[in-house]
Coordinates of C-alpha atoms in Angstrom, one line a residue:
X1155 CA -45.5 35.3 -114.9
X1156 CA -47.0 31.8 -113.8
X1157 CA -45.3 30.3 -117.1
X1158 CA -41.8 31.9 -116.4
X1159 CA -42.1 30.5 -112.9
X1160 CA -42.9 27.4 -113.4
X1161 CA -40.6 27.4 -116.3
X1162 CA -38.0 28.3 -113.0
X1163 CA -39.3 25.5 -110.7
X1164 CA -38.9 23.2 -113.4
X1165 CA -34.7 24.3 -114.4
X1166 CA -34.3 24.3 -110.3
X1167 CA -35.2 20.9 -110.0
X1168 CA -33.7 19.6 -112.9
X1169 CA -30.3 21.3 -112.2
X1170 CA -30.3 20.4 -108.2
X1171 CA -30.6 16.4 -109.2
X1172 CA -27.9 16.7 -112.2
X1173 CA -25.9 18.3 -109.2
X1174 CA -26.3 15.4 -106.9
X1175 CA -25.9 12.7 -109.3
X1176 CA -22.8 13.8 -110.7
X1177 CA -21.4 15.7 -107.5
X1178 CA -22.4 13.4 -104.3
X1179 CA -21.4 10.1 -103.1
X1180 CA -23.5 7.5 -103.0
X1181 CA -23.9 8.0 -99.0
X1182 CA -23.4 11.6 -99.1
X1183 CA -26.7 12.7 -96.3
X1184 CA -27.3 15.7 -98.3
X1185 CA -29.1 13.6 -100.2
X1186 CA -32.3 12.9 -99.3
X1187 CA -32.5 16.4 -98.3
X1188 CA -31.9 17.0 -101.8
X1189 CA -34.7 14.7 -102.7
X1190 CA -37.1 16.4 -100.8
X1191 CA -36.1 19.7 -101.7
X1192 CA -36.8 18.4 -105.5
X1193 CA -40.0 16.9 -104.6
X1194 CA -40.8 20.6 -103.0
X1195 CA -40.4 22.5 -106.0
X1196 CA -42.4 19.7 -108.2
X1197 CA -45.3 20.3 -106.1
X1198 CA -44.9 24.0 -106.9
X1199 CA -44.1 23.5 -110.1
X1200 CA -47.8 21.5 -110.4
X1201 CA -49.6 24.6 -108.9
X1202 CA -47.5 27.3 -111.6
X1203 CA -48.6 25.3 -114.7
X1204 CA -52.3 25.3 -113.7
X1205 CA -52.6 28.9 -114.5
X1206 CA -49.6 29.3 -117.2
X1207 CA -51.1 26.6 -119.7
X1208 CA -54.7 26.6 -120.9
X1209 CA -54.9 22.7 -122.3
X1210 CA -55.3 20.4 -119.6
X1211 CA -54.0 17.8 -121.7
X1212 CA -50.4 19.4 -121.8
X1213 CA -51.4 20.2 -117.7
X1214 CA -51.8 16.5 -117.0
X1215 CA -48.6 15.8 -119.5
X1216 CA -46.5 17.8 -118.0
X1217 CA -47.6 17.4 -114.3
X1218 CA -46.9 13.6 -114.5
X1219 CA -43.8 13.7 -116.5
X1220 CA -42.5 16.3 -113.6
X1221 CA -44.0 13.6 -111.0
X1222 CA -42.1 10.8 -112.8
X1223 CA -38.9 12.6 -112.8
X1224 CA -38.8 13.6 -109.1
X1225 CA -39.9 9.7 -108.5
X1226 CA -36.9 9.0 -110.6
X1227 CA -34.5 11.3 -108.3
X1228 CA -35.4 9.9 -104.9
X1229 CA -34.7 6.1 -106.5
X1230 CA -31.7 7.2 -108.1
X1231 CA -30.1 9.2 -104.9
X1232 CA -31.7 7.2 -102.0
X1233 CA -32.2 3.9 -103.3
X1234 CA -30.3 2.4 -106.0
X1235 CA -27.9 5.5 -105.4
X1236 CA -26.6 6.4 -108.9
X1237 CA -23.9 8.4 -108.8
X1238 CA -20.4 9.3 -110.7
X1239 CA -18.2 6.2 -110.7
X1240 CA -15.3 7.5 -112.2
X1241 CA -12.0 9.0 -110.1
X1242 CA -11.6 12.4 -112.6
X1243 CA -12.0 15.3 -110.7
X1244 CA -13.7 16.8 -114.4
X1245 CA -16.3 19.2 -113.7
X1246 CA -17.4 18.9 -117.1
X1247 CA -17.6 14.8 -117.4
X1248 CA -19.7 15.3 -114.4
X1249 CA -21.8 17.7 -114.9
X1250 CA -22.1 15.9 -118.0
X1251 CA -23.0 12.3 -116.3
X1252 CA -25.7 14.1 -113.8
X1253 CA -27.0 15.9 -116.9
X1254 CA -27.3 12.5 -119.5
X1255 CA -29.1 11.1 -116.7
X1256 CA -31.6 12.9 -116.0
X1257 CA -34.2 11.3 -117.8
X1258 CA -32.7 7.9 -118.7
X1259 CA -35.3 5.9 -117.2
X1260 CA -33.7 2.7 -118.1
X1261 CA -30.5 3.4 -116.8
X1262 CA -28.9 2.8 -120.5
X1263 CA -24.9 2.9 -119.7
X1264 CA -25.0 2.9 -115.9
X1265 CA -24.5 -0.5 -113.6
X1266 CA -28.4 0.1 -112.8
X1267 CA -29.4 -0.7 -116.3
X1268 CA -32.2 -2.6 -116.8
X1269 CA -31.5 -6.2 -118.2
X1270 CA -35.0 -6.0 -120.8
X1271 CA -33.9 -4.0 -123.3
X1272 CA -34.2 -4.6 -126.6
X1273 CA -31.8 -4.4 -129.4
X1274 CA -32.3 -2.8 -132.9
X1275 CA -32.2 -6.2 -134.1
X1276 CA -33.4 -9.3 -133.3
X1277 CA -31.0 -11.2 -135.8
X1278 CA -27.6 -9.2 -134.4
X1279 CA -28.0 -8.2 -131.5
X1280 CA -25.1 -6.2 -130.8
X1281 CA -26.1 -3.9 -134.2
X1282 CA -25.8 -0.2 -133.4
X1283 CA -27.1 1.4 -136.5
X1284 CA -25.9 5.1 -137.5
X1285 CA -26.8 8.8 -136.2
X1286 CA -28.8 9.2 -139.7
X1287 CA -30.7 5.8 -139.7
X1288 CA -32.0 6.6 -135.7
X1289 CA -32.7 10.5 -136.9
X1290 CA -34.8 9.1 -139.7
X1291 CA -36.5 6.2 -137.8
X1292 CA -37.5 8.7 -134.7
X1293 CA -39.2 11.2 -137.9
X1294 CA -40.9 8.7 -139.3
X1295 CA -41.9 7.3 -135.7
X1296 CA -43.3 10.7 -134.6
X1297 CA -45.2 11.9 -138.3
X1298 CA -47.0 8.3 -137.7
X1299 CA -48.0 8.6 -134.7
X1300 CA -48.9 12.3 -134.8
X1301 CA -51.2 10.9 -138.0
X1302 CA -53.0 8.2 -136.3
X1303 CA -53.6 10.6 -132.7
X1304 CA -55.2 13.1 -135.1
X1305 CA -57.6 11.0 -136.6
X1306 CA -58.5 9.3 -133.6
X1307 CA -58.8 13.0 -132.3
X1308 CA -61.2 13.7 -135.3
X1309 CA -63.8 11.1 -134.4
X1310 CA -66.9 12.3 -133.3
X1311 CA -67.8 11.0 -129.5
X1312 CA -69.1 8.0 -128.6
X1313 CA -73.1 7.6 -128.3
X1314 CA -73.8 8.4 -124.9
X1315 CA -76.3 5.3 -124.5
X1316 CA -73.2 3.2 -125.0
X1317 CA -70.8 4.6 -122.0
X1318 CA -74.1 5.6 -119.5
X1319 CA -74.0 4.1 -115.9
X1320 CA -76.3 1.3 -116.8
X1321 CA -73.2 -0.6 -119.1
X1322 CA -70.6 0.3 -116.7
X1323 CA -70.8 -3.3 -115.9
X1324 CA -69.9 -6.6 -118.2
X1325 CA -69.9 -9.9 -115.6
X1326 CA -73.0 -9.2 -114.4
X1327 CA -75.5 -8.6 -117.4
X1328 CA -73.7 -11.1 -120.2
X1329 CA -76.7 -11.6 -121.0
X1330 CA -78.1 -8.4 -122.1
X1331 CA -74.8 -7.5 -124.4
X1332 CA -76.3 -6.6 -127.7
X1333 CA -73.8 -7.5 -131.2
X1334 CA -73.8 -3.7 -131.3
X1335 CA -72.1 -3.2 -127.3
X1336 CA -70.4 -6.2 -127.9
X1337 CA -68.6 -4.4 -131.1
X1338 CA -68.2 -0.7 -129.1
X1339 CA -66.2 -2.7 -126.5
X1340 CA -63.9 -4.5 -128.8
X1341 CA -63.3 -1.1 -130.5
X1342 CA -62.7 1.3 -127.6
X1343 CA -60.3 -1.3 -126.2
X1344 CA -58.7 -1.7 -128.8
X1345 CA -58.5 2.0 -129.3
X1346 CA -57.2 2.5 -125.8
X1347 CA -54.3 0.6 -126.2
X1348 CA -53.6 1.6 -129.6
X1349 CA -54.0 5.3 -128.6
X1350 CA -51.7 4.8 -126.1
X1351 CA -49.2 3.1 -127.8
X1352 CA -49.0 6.2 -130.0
X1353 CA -48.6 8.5 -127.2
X1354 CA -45.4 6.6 -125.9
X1355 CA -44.1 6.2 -129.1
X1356 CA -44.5 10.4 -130.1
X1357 CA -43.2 11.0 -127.0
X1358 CA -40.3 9.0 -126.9
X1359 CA -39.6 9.9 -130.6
X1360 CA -40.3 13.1 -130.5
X1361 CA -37.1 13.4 -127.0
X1362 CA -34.5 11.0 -129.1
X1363 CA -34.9 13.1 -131.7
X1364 CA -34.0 16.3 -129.7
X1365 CA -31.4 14.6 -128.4
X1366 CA -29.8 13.5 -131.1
X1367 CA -30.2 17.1 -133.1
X1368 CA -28.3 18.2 -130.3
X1369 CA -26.0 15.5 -129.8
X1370 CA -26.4 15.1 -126.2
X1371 CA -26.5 11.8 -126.6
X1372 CA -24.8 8.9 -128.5
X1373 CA -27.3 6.5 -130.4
X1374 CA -26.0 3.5 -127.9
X1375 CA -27.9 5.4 -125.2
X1376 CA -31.1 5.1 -127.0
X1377 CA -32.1 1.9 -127.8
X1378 CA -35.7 0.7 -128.8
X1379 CA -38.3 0.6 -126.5
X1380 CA -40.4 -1.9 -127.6
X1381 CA -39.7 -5.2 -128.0
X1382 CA -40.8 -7.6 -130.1
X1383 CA -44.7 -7.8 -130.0
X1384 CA -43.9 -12.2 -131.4
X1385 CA -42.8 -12.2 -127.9
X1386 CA -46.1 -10.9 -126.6
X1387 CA -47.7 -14.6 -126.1
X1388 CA -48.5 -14.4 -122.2
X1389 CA -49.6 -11.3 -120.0
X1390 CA -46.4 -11.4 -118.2
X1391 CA -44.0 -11.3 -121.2
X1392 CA -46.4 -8.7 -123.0
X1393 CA -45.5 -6.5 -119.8
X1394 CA -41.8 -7.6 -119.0
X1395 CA -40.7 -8.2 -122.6
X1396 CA -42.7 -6.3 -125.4
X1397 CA -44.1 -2.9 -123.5
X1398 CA -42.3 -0.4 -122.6
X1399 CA -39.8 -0.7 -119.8
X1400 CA -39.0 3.5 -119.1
X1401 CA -41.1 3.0 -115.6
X1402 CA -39.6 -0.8 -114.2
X1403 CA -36.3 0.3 -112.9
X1404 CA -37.6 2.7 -110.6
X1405 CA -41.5 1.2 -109.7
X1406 CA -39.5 -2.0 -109.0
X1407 CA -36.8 -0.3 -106.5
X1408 CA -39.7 2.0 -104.7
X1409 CA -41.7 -1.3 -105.0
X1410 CA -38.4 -3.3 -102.7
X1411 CA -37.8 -0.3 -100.3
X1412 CA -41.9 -0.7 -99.5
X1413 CA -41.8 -4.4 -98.8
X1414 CA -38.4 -5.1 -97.6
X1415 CA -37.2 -1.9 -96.1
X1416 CA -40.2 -1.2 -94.3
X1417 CA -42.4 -3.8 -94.3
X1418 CA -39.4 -6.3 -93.4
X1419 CA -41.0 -8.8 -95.6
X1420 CA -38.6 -11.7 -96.0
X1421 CA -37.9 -12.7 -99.2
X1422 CA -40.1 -15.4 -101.1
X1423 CA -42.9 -16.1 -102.9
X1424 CA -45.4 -13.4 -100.7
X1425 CA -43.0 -11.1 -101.0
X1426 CA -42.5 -11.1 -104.6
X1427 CA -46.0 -11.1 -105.3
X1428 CA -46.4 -7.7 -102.7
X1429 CA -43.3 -6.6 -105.0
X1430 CA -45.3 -7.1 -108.1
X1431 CA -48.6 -5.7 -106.8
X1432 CA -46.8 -2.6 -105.0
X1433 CA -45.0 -1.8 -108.5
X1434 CA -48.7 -1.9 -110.1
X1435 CA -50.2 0.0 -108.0
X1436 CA -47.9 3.0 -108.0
X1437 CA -47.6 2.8 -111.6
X1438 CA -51.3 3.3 -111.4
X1439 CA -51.4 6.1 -109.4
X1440 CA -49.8 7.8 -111.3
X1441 CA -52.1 7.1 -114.1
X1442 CA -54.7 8.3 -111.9
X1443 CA -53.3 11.3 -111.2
X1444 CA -53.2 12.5 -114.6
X1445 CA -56.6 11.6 -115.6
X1446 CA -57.4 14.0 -112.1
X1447 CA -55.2 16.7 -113.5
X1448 CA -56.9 16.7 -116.9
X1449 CA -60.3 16.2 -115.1
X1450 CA -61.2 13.9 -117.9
X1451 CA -63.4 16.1 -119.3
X1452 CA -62.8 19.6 -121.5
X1453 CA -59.9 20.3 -123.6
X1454 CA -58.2 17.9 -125.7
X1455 CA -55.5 20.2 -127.6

């Protein structure tokens, strides 16, 4: 019962913001009632999936990906204020147009789309390769991925003397970092990021690949997320150029309502930096709030 009704909460909230996107004007009040009616049944649908999944791995998944989407439907009806630009009175282009955007983050297609995107290649960048090629990439994307999760998911764990309270700190005992510590670091870093690189990448794969099966959506509507890691050379174009960009169109506008809207922050260089740290912190919030829904300990499948 607590899966089917989650699995209810979930279809209600997803069908109520396809609604309004495709089916409300821009200033249509209804609105941000309907925002807040979605962010209602997200917080229901959190308390359903506790008791209708064992893993708290797929609990934390699929709390924050809900969290993410109802973030997504209060900037896309109250802020940026997506909405159906055409004049056809189609119920089926759209129901079509609320449905395709559901989950595209980046705004692919829209007049909200994000201007870092990168392009299938960095020689022609106009190229949009074929249905076939994309279906193939996004297989061989996700069996990779899945590969190196699993034997990263093999390992035994760490030795506890190398992750107890004592070497929580770095700054303050340099002194006392042994070759060995020094080597653990550099390797659980390195894992980190490596591990989560994978995660994206299955993930994203592992959607584009449903969606094109299913044809829901053309290949121009899912570009590359990653750009070019040769253009990685500073931390601000590792984050604004080669990462992943699903999260900036939204973080950014929630980030502009909080300093400008409220705040009444003129613009400048203060504001942009509260911009910049505001986007940072929610972005991780929400990392914090899955490592509280998985409880960072237990389960792992």
């Amino acid at each position: 019962m607590a899966a089917l009704a989650a699995l209810c909460l979930a279809l209600a909230s997803q069908g109520l913001t396809a609604w309004a996107l495709g089916f409300t004007a821009p200033t249509n009040l209804a609105r941000p009632a309907i925002a807040a009616v979605v962010a209602l049944l997200t917080w229901f649908f959190n308390q359903a999936i506790l008791d209708a999944l064992p893993s708290r791995l797929q609990v934390a998944l699929l709390s924050t990906g809900m969290w993410i989407q109802c973030l997504k439907t209060f900037d896309d009806l109250c802020l940026s204020r997506l909405s159906f630009e055409g004049i056809s009175p189609s119920f089926t282009k759209r129901a079509s147009f609320g449905v395709s955007n559901l989950w595209n983050m980046r705004g692919v297609g829209t007049r909200k789309q994000i201007s870092q995107i990168p392009p299938w290649s960095s020689q022609t960048h106009s190229l949009v390769p074929s249905r076939s090629h994309e279906l193939r990439r996004h297989v061989r994307n996700s069996i990779i991925s899945f590969l190196i999760l699993d034997v990263f998911a093999a390992q035994p764990p760490p030795d506890p003397n190398m992750i107890s309270p004592q070497k929580e700190h770095l700054l303050t005992r340099i002194g006392q970092i042994t070759p060995e510590e020094a080597m653990f670091r550099f390797f659980a870093t390195f894992g980190f990021w490596l591990n989560t690189f994978c995660v994206i990448h299955l993930i994203n794969s592992a959607f584009s690949l449903l969606y094109l099966s299913l044809n829901l959506y053309p290949v121009e509507m899912l570009p590359p997320i990653w750009g070019s890691l040769s253009e990685a050379y500073s931390v601000r174009r590792f984050w604004g150029n080669f990462w992943h960009q699903t999260l900036r169109r939204h973080l950014t506008s929630l980030s502009d309502f909080l300093v400008h809207g409220i705040l009444r922050m003129p613009k400048g260089l203060v504001s942009r930096y509260c911009k910049l740290i505001g986007a940072w912190d929610i972005g991780e919030g929400d990392q914090r709030y899955q490592l509280f829904r998985y409880n960072c300990t237990g389960d792992y499948l």
